[in-house]
Tab-separated table of C-alpha atoms and ligand atoms in Angstrom:
chain	number	residue	atom	x	y	z
A	1	UNK	CA	6.705	118.453	9.338
A	2	UNK	CA	4.124	117.970	6.604
A	3	UNK	CA	1.659	115.257	5.646
A	4	UNK	CA	2.812	113.691	2.387
A	5	UNK	CA	-0.519	111.963	1.992
A	6	UNK	CA	-3.084	110.462	4.353
A	7	UNK	CA	-0.673	107.835	5.577
A	8	UNK	CA	2.741	109.368	6.040
A	9	UNK	CA	4.045	112.403	7.986
A	10	UNK	CA	7.175	113.687	6.318
A	11	UNK	CA	9.870	115.766	8.056
A	12	UNK	CA	10.072	119.174	6.387
A	13	UNK	CA	13.755	119.516	7.144
A	14	UNK	CA	16.244	116.588	7.342
A	15	UNK	CA	19.862	117.201	8.388
A	16	UNK	CA	22.491	114.516	7.855
A	17	UNK	CA	25.875	113.816	9.387
A	18	UNK	CA	27.428	111.854	6.564
A	19	UNK	CA	29.838	109.611	8.429
A	20	UNK	CA	31.790	106.454	7.546
A	21	UNK	CA	33.489	107.323	4.253
A	22	UNK	CA	36.915	106.523	5.626
A	23	UNK	CA	35.885	103.123	7.045
A	24	UNK	CA	34.071	102.245	3.834
A	25	UNK	CA	37.287	102.778	1.868
A	26	UNK	CA	39.626	101.149	4.388
A	27	UNK	CA	37.472	97.987	4.486
A	28	UNK	CA	37.984	97.744	0.748
A	29	UNK	CA	41.686	98.412	0.885
A	30	UNK	CA	41.172	101.749	-0.821
A	31	UNK	CA	42.470	105.240	-0.020
A	32	UNK	CA	40.133	107.270	2.248
A	33	UNK	CA	39.484	109.685	-0.566
A	34	UNK	CA	37.785	106.949	-2.546
A	35	UNK	CA	35.279	106.769	0.330
A	36	UNK	CA	34.600	110.470	0.039
A	37	UNK	CA	34.152	110.095	-3.738
A	38	UNK	CA	31.629	107.291	-3.203
A	39	UNK	CA	29.999	109.529	-0.580
A	40	UNK	CA	29.593	112.346	-3.113
A	41	UNK	CA	27.674	109.958	-5.385
A	42	UNK	CA	25.294	109.276	-2.488
A	43	UNK	CA	24.859	113.051	-1.986
A	44	UNK	CA	23.574	113.253	-5.574
A	45	UNK	CA	21.186	110.319	-4.936
A	46	UNK	CA	19.755	111.723	-1.709
A	47	UNK	CA	19.383	115.235	-3.109
A	48	UNK	CA	17.389	113.755	-5.992
A	49	UNK	CA	15.274	111.652	-3.622
A	50	UNK	CA	14.157	114.532	-1.411
A	51	UNK	CA	11.473	116.115	-3.627
A	52	UNK	CA	9.948	112.703	-4.331
A	53	UNK	CA	9.826	112.003	-0.590
A	54	UNK	CA	8.269	115.392	0.196
A	55	UNK	CA	11.327	116.694	2.058
A	56	UNK	CA	11.649	120.439	1.477
A	57	UNK	CA	14.910	121.184	3.308
A	58	UNK	CA	18.078	119.063	3.356
A	59	UNK	CA	21.193	120.057	5.247
A	60	UNK	CA	24.401	118.059	4.798
A	61	UNK	CA	27.500	118.206	7.038
A	62	UNK	CA	30.299	118.156	4.429
A	63	UNK	CA	33.272	119.543	6.372
A	64	UNK	CA	33.549	120.529	10.034
A	65	UNK	CA	35.791	123.079	11.681
A	66	UNK	CA	37.550	120.061	13.240
A	67	UNK	CA	38.201	118.321	9.894
A	68	UNK	CA	41.263	120.542	9.236
A	69	UNK	CA	43.114	118.247	11.690
A	70	UNK	CA	43.075	115.426	9.124
A	71	UNK	CA	46.084	114.671	6.916
A	72	UNK	CA	46.777	117.529	4.530
A	73	UNK	CA	46.305	115.222	1.557
A	74	UNK	CA	42.834	114.200	2.733
A	75	UNK	CA	41.799	117.806	3.362
A	76	UNK	CA	43.100	118.866	-0.080
A	77	UNK	CA	41.376	115.896	-1.686
A	78	UNK	CA	38.067	116.683	0.009
A	79	UNK	CA	38.272	120.351	-1.065
A	80	UNK	CA	39.046	119.334	-4.656
A	81	UNK	CA	36.131	116.888	-4.541
A	82	UNK	CA	33.783	119.621	-3.348
A	83	UNK	CA	34.928	121.916	-6.156
A	84	UNK	CA	34.400	119.153	-8.747
A	85	UNK	CA	30.992	118.363	-7.274
A	86	UNK	CA	29.816	121.999	-7.402
A	87	UNK	CA	31.018	122.325	-11.019
A	88	UNK	CA	29.492	119.060	-12.214
A	89	UNK	CA	26.196	119.388	-10.326
A	90	UNK	CA	25.526	123.121	-10.815
A	91	UNK	CA	23.439	122.761	-13.991
A	92	UNK	CA	21.213	120.036	-12.584
A	93	UNK	CA	20.735	121.825	-9.277
A	94	UNK	CA	19.790	125.058	-11.040
A	95	UNK	CA	17.345	123.510	-13.499
A	96	UNK	CA	15.771	121.036	-11.046
A	97	UNK	CA	14.649	123.806	-8.672
A	98	UNK	CA	17.180	123.318	-5.896
A	99	UNK	CA	18.034	126.405	-3.851
A	100	UNK	CA	21.580	126.005	-2.557
A	101	UNK	CA	23.031	127.671	0.543
A	102	UNK	CA	26.323	127.166	2.372
A	103	UNK	CA	26.772	127.586	6.096
A	104	UNK	CA	30.086	127.851	7.913
A	105	UNK	CA	33.126	130.133	7.988
A	106	UNK	CA	34.251	130.766	4.387
A	107	UNK	CA	37.332	132.839	5.279
A	108	UNK	CA	39.853	129.959	5.383
A	109	UNK	CA	38.461	128.357	2.185
A	110	UNK	CA	40.135	128.541	-1.222
A	111	UNK	CA	38.880	131.674	-3.056
A	112	UNK	CA	38.079	129.605	-6.179
A	113	UNK	CA	35.866	127.314	-4.105
A	114	UNK	CA	34.191	130.308	-2.424
A	115	UNK	CA	33.469	131.798	-5.860
A	116	UNK	CA	31.729	128.572	-6.925
A	117	UNK	CA	29.724	128.596	-3.714
A	118	UNK	CA	28.533	132.216	-3.989
A	119	UNK	CA	27.836	131.805	-7.697
A	120	UNK	CA	25.644	128.724	-7.080
A	121	UNK	CA	23.880	130.512	-4.237
A	122	UNK	CA	23.082	133.548	-6.350
A	123	UNK	CA	21.986	131.443	-9.372
A	124	UNK	CA	19.519	129.436	-7.264
A	125	UNK	CA	17.881	132.168	-5.164
A	126	UNK	CA	14.601	131.830	-7.102
A	127	UNK	CA	14.452	128.025	-6.655
A	128	UNK	CA	12.035	126.558	-4.161
A	129	UNK	CA	11.574	122.836	-4.883
A	130	UNK	CA	14.265	121.767	-2.438
A	131	UNK	CA	16.403	123.923	-0.138
A	132	UNK	CA	19.842	122.303	0.057
A	133	UNK	CA	22.203	123.626	2.690
A	134	UNK	CA	25.787	122.423	2.719
A	135	UNK	CA	27.713	122.893	5.979
A	136	UNK	CA	31.286	123.590	4.925
A	137	UNK	CA	33.885	124.534	7.560
A	138	UNK	CA	30.949	124.561	9.927
A	139	UNK	CA	31.000	124.215	13.711
A	140	UNK	CA	28.005	124.931	15.892
A	141	UNK	CA	29.974	126.427	18.753
A	142	UNK	CA	31.693	128.814	16.332
A	143	UNK	CA	28.325	129.685	14.829
A	144	UNK	CA	26.787	130.464	18.230
A	145	UNK	CA	29.880	132.395	19.324
A	146	UNK	CA	29.897	134.619	16.248
A	147	UNK	CA	26.135	135.127	16.700
A	148	UNK	CA	26.711	136.207	20.297
A	149	UNK	CA	29.376	138.664	19.170
A	150	UNK	CA	27.063	140.101	16.498
A	151	UNK	CA	24.286	140.395	19.055
A	152	UNK	CA	26.610	142.194	21.464
A	153	UNK	CA	27.535	144.623	18.698
A	154	UNK	CA	23.870	145.268	17.959
A	155	UNK	CA	23.351	145.970	21.678
A	156	UNK	CA	26.363	148.328	21.697
A	157	UNK	CA	24.949	150.213	18.731
A	158	UNK	CA	21.726	150.635	20.711
A	159	UNK	CA	19.637	148.556	18.309
A	160	UNK	CA	18.570	146.024	20.960
A	161	UNK	CA	18.135	146.712	24.670
A	162	UNK	CA	20.201	144.214	26.723
A	163	UNK	CA	17.356	143.417	29.067
A	164	UNK	CA	15.043	142.720	26.083
A	165	UNK	CA	17.228	140.140	24.311
A	166	UNK	CA	15.338	136.991	23.241
A	167	UNK	CA	16.373	133.670	21.735
A	168	UNK	CA	14.847	134.914	18.461
A	169	UNK	CA	17.308	137.862	18.455
A	170	UNK	CA	20.250	135.441	18.701
A	171	UNK	CA	18.737	133.182	16.058
A	172	UNK	CA	18.727	136.137	13.718
A	173	UNK	CA	22.542	136.012	13.678
A	174	UNK	CA	22.935	132.257	13.053
A	175	UNK	CA	23.983	131.053	9.594
A	176	UNK	CA	20.650	129.236	9.408
A	177	UNK	CA	18.441	132.263	10.016
A	178	UNK	CA	16.624	131.786	6.668
A	179	UNK	CA	15.761	128.093	7.159
A	180	UNK	CA	13.550	126.234	9.650
A	181	UNK	CA	15.022	124.022	12.370
A	182	UNK	CA	15.583	120.374	11.362
A	183	UNK	CA	12.775	117.984	12.271
A	184	UNK	CA	15.060	114.964	11.883
A	185	UNK	CA	18.839	114.577	12.173
A	186	UNK	CA	20.348	111.416	10.696
A	187	UNK	CA	23.866	110.175	11.438
A	188	UNK	CA	25.280	107.263	9.433
A	189	UNK	CA	28.023	104.763	10.363
A	190	UNK	CA	26.870	103.781	13.854
A	191	UNK	CA	28.462	106.619	15.797
A	192	UNK	CA	26.046	108.167	18.290
A	193	UNK	CA	27.451	111.673	18.555
A	194	UNK	CA	26.256	115.097	17.502
A	195	UNK	CA	29.740	116.340	16.696
A	196	UNK	CA	29.109	120.090	16.950
A	197	UNK	CA	26.410	120.024	14.264
A	198	UNK	CA	23.421	122.420	14.499
A	199	UNK	CA	23.453	122.399	18.306
A	200	UNK	CA	21.082	125.318	18.654
A	201	UNK	CA	18.776	124.312	15.792
A	202	UNK	CA	18.325	120.662	16.798
A	203	UNK	CA	17.044	121.403	20.301
A	204	UNK	CA	13.720	119.657	19.458
A	205	UNK	CA	14.821	117.449	16.559
A	206	UNK	CA	14.291	113.698	16.347
A	207	UNK	CA	17.546	111.747	15.949
A	208	UNK	CA	18.099	108.625	13.872
A	209	UNK	CA	21.382	106.720	14.008
A	210	UNK	CA	21.988	104.057	11.390
A	211	UNK	CA	24.916	101.641	11.160
A	212	UNK	CA	25.001	102.007	7.382
A	213	UNK	CA	28.162	103.788	6.220
A	214	UNK	CA	27.495	106.945	4.197
A	215	UNK	CA	28.819	105.544	0.848
A	216	UNK	CA	26.313	102.675	1.238
A	217	UNK	CA	23.412	104.943	2.260
A	218	UNK	CA	20.871	104.676	-0.558
A	219	UNK	CA	17.577	106.361	-1.354
A	220	UNK	CA	15.931	103.142	0.022
A	221	UNK	CA	17.678	103.542	3.404
A	222	UNK	CA	16.558	107.189	3.405
A	223	UNK	CA	12.968	106.213	2.602
A	224	UNK	CA	12.965	103.638	5.427
A	225	UNK	CA	14.128	106.245	7.946
A	226	UNK	CA	11.461	108.702	6.769
A	227	UNK	CA	8.835	105.978	7.167
A	228	UNK	CA	10.055	105.287	10.699
A	229	UNK	CA	9.901	109.016	11.473
A	230	UNK	CA	6.331	109.116	10.182
A	231	UNK	CA	5.383	106.197	12.431
A	232	UNK	CA	6.914	107.883	15.478
A	233	UNK	CA	5.123	111.139	14.701
A	234	UNK	CA	1.782	109.345	14.265
A	235	UNK	CA	2.063	107.743	17.702
A	236	UNK	CA	3.036	111.084	19.205
A	237	UNK	CA	0.018	112.697	17.509
A	238	UNK	CA	-2.296	110.036	18.909
A	239	UNK	CA	-1.561	110.816	22.548
A	240	UNK	CA	-1.974	114.564	22.191
A	241	UNK	CA	-5.441	116.019	22.784
B	301	LIG	C1	32.848	111.655	7.326
B	301	LIG	O1	33.395	110.374	7.078
B	301	LIG	C2	32.678	112.406	6.106
B	301	LIG	C3	33.331	113.576	5.812
B	301	LIG	C4	34.230	114.249	6.744
B	301	LIG	C5	33.145	114.217	4.527
B	301	LIG	C6	31.762	114.214	3.927
B	301	LIG	C7	31.951	114.574	2.508
B	301	LIG	C8	31.365	113.989	1.453
B	301	LIG	C9	30.334	112.954	1.543
B	301	LIG	C10	31.870	114.409	0.128
B	301	LIG	C11	30.977	115.167	-0.710
B	301	LIG	C12	30.088	116.148	-0.077
B	301	LIG	C13	29.304	116.965	-0.838
B	301	LIG	C14	28.344	117.897	-0.161
B	301	LIG	C15	29.344	116.949	-2.288
B	301	LIG	P1	34.779	109.995	7.733
B	301	LIG	O2	35.857	110.293	6.763
B	301	LIG	O3	34.898	110.664	9.053
B	301	LIG	O4	34.610	108.432	7.898
B	301	LIG	P2	35.291	107.548	9.047
B	301	LIG	O5	34.654	107.965	10.336
B	301	LIG	O6	34.889	106.184	8.645
B	301	LIG	O7	36.760	107.758	8.988
């Protein structure tokens, strides 16, 4: 966390479970995909808000390893939306200093989408104003399992002694090895679940659950939550020696 000014402590890294797109659409008598489209507009708004708020890392849960179980049309629509988003936002992300990373298993993804992802990653490696990580086909248990396998292979190659293994060694094989742990995890839509998101990395994170559905989640809601986080951190600071 960092002090934005004398009054507010700002989380350095905010991770968000963007939930409620489907309900937002259904309540309006619209197709679920319209909710995801409205959600993508909020992604743009929150990404833009982060540097102003002093947030340096933003991680968004866009598609989980469990989301493949949804109707084929919804999955296809979401993937097409992600492709459109990456195409339409690339120029702004590059020029506004956003470093983009993707975490998750890319193997089952459409090769055209993967090309857009790797291209955006490589074109933003020098950026440092905001570090945006998009979790796409991400599942924390899968992540930890593949890290354990990679660690076992390193042990087999004799690079690490089995009796000297530390948590830091395992962390070095997680998708998130280059970014700090989240200080704050937000979930929208009123559900109070973690849903296999950043299980290892959020061991010490604060959680904030809001009833607001993701397509309604504005920069003002975001600012309120950050203010609340700052207040909690200030109290915490006051009781420490
Ligand atoms: C959860 O709502 C949301 C998702 C599974 C998709 C999140 C994707 C976006 C916001 C689209 C754009 C993303 C980026 C990074 C450009 P839900 O469908 O589970 O809602 P429900 O619980 O109300 O059904």
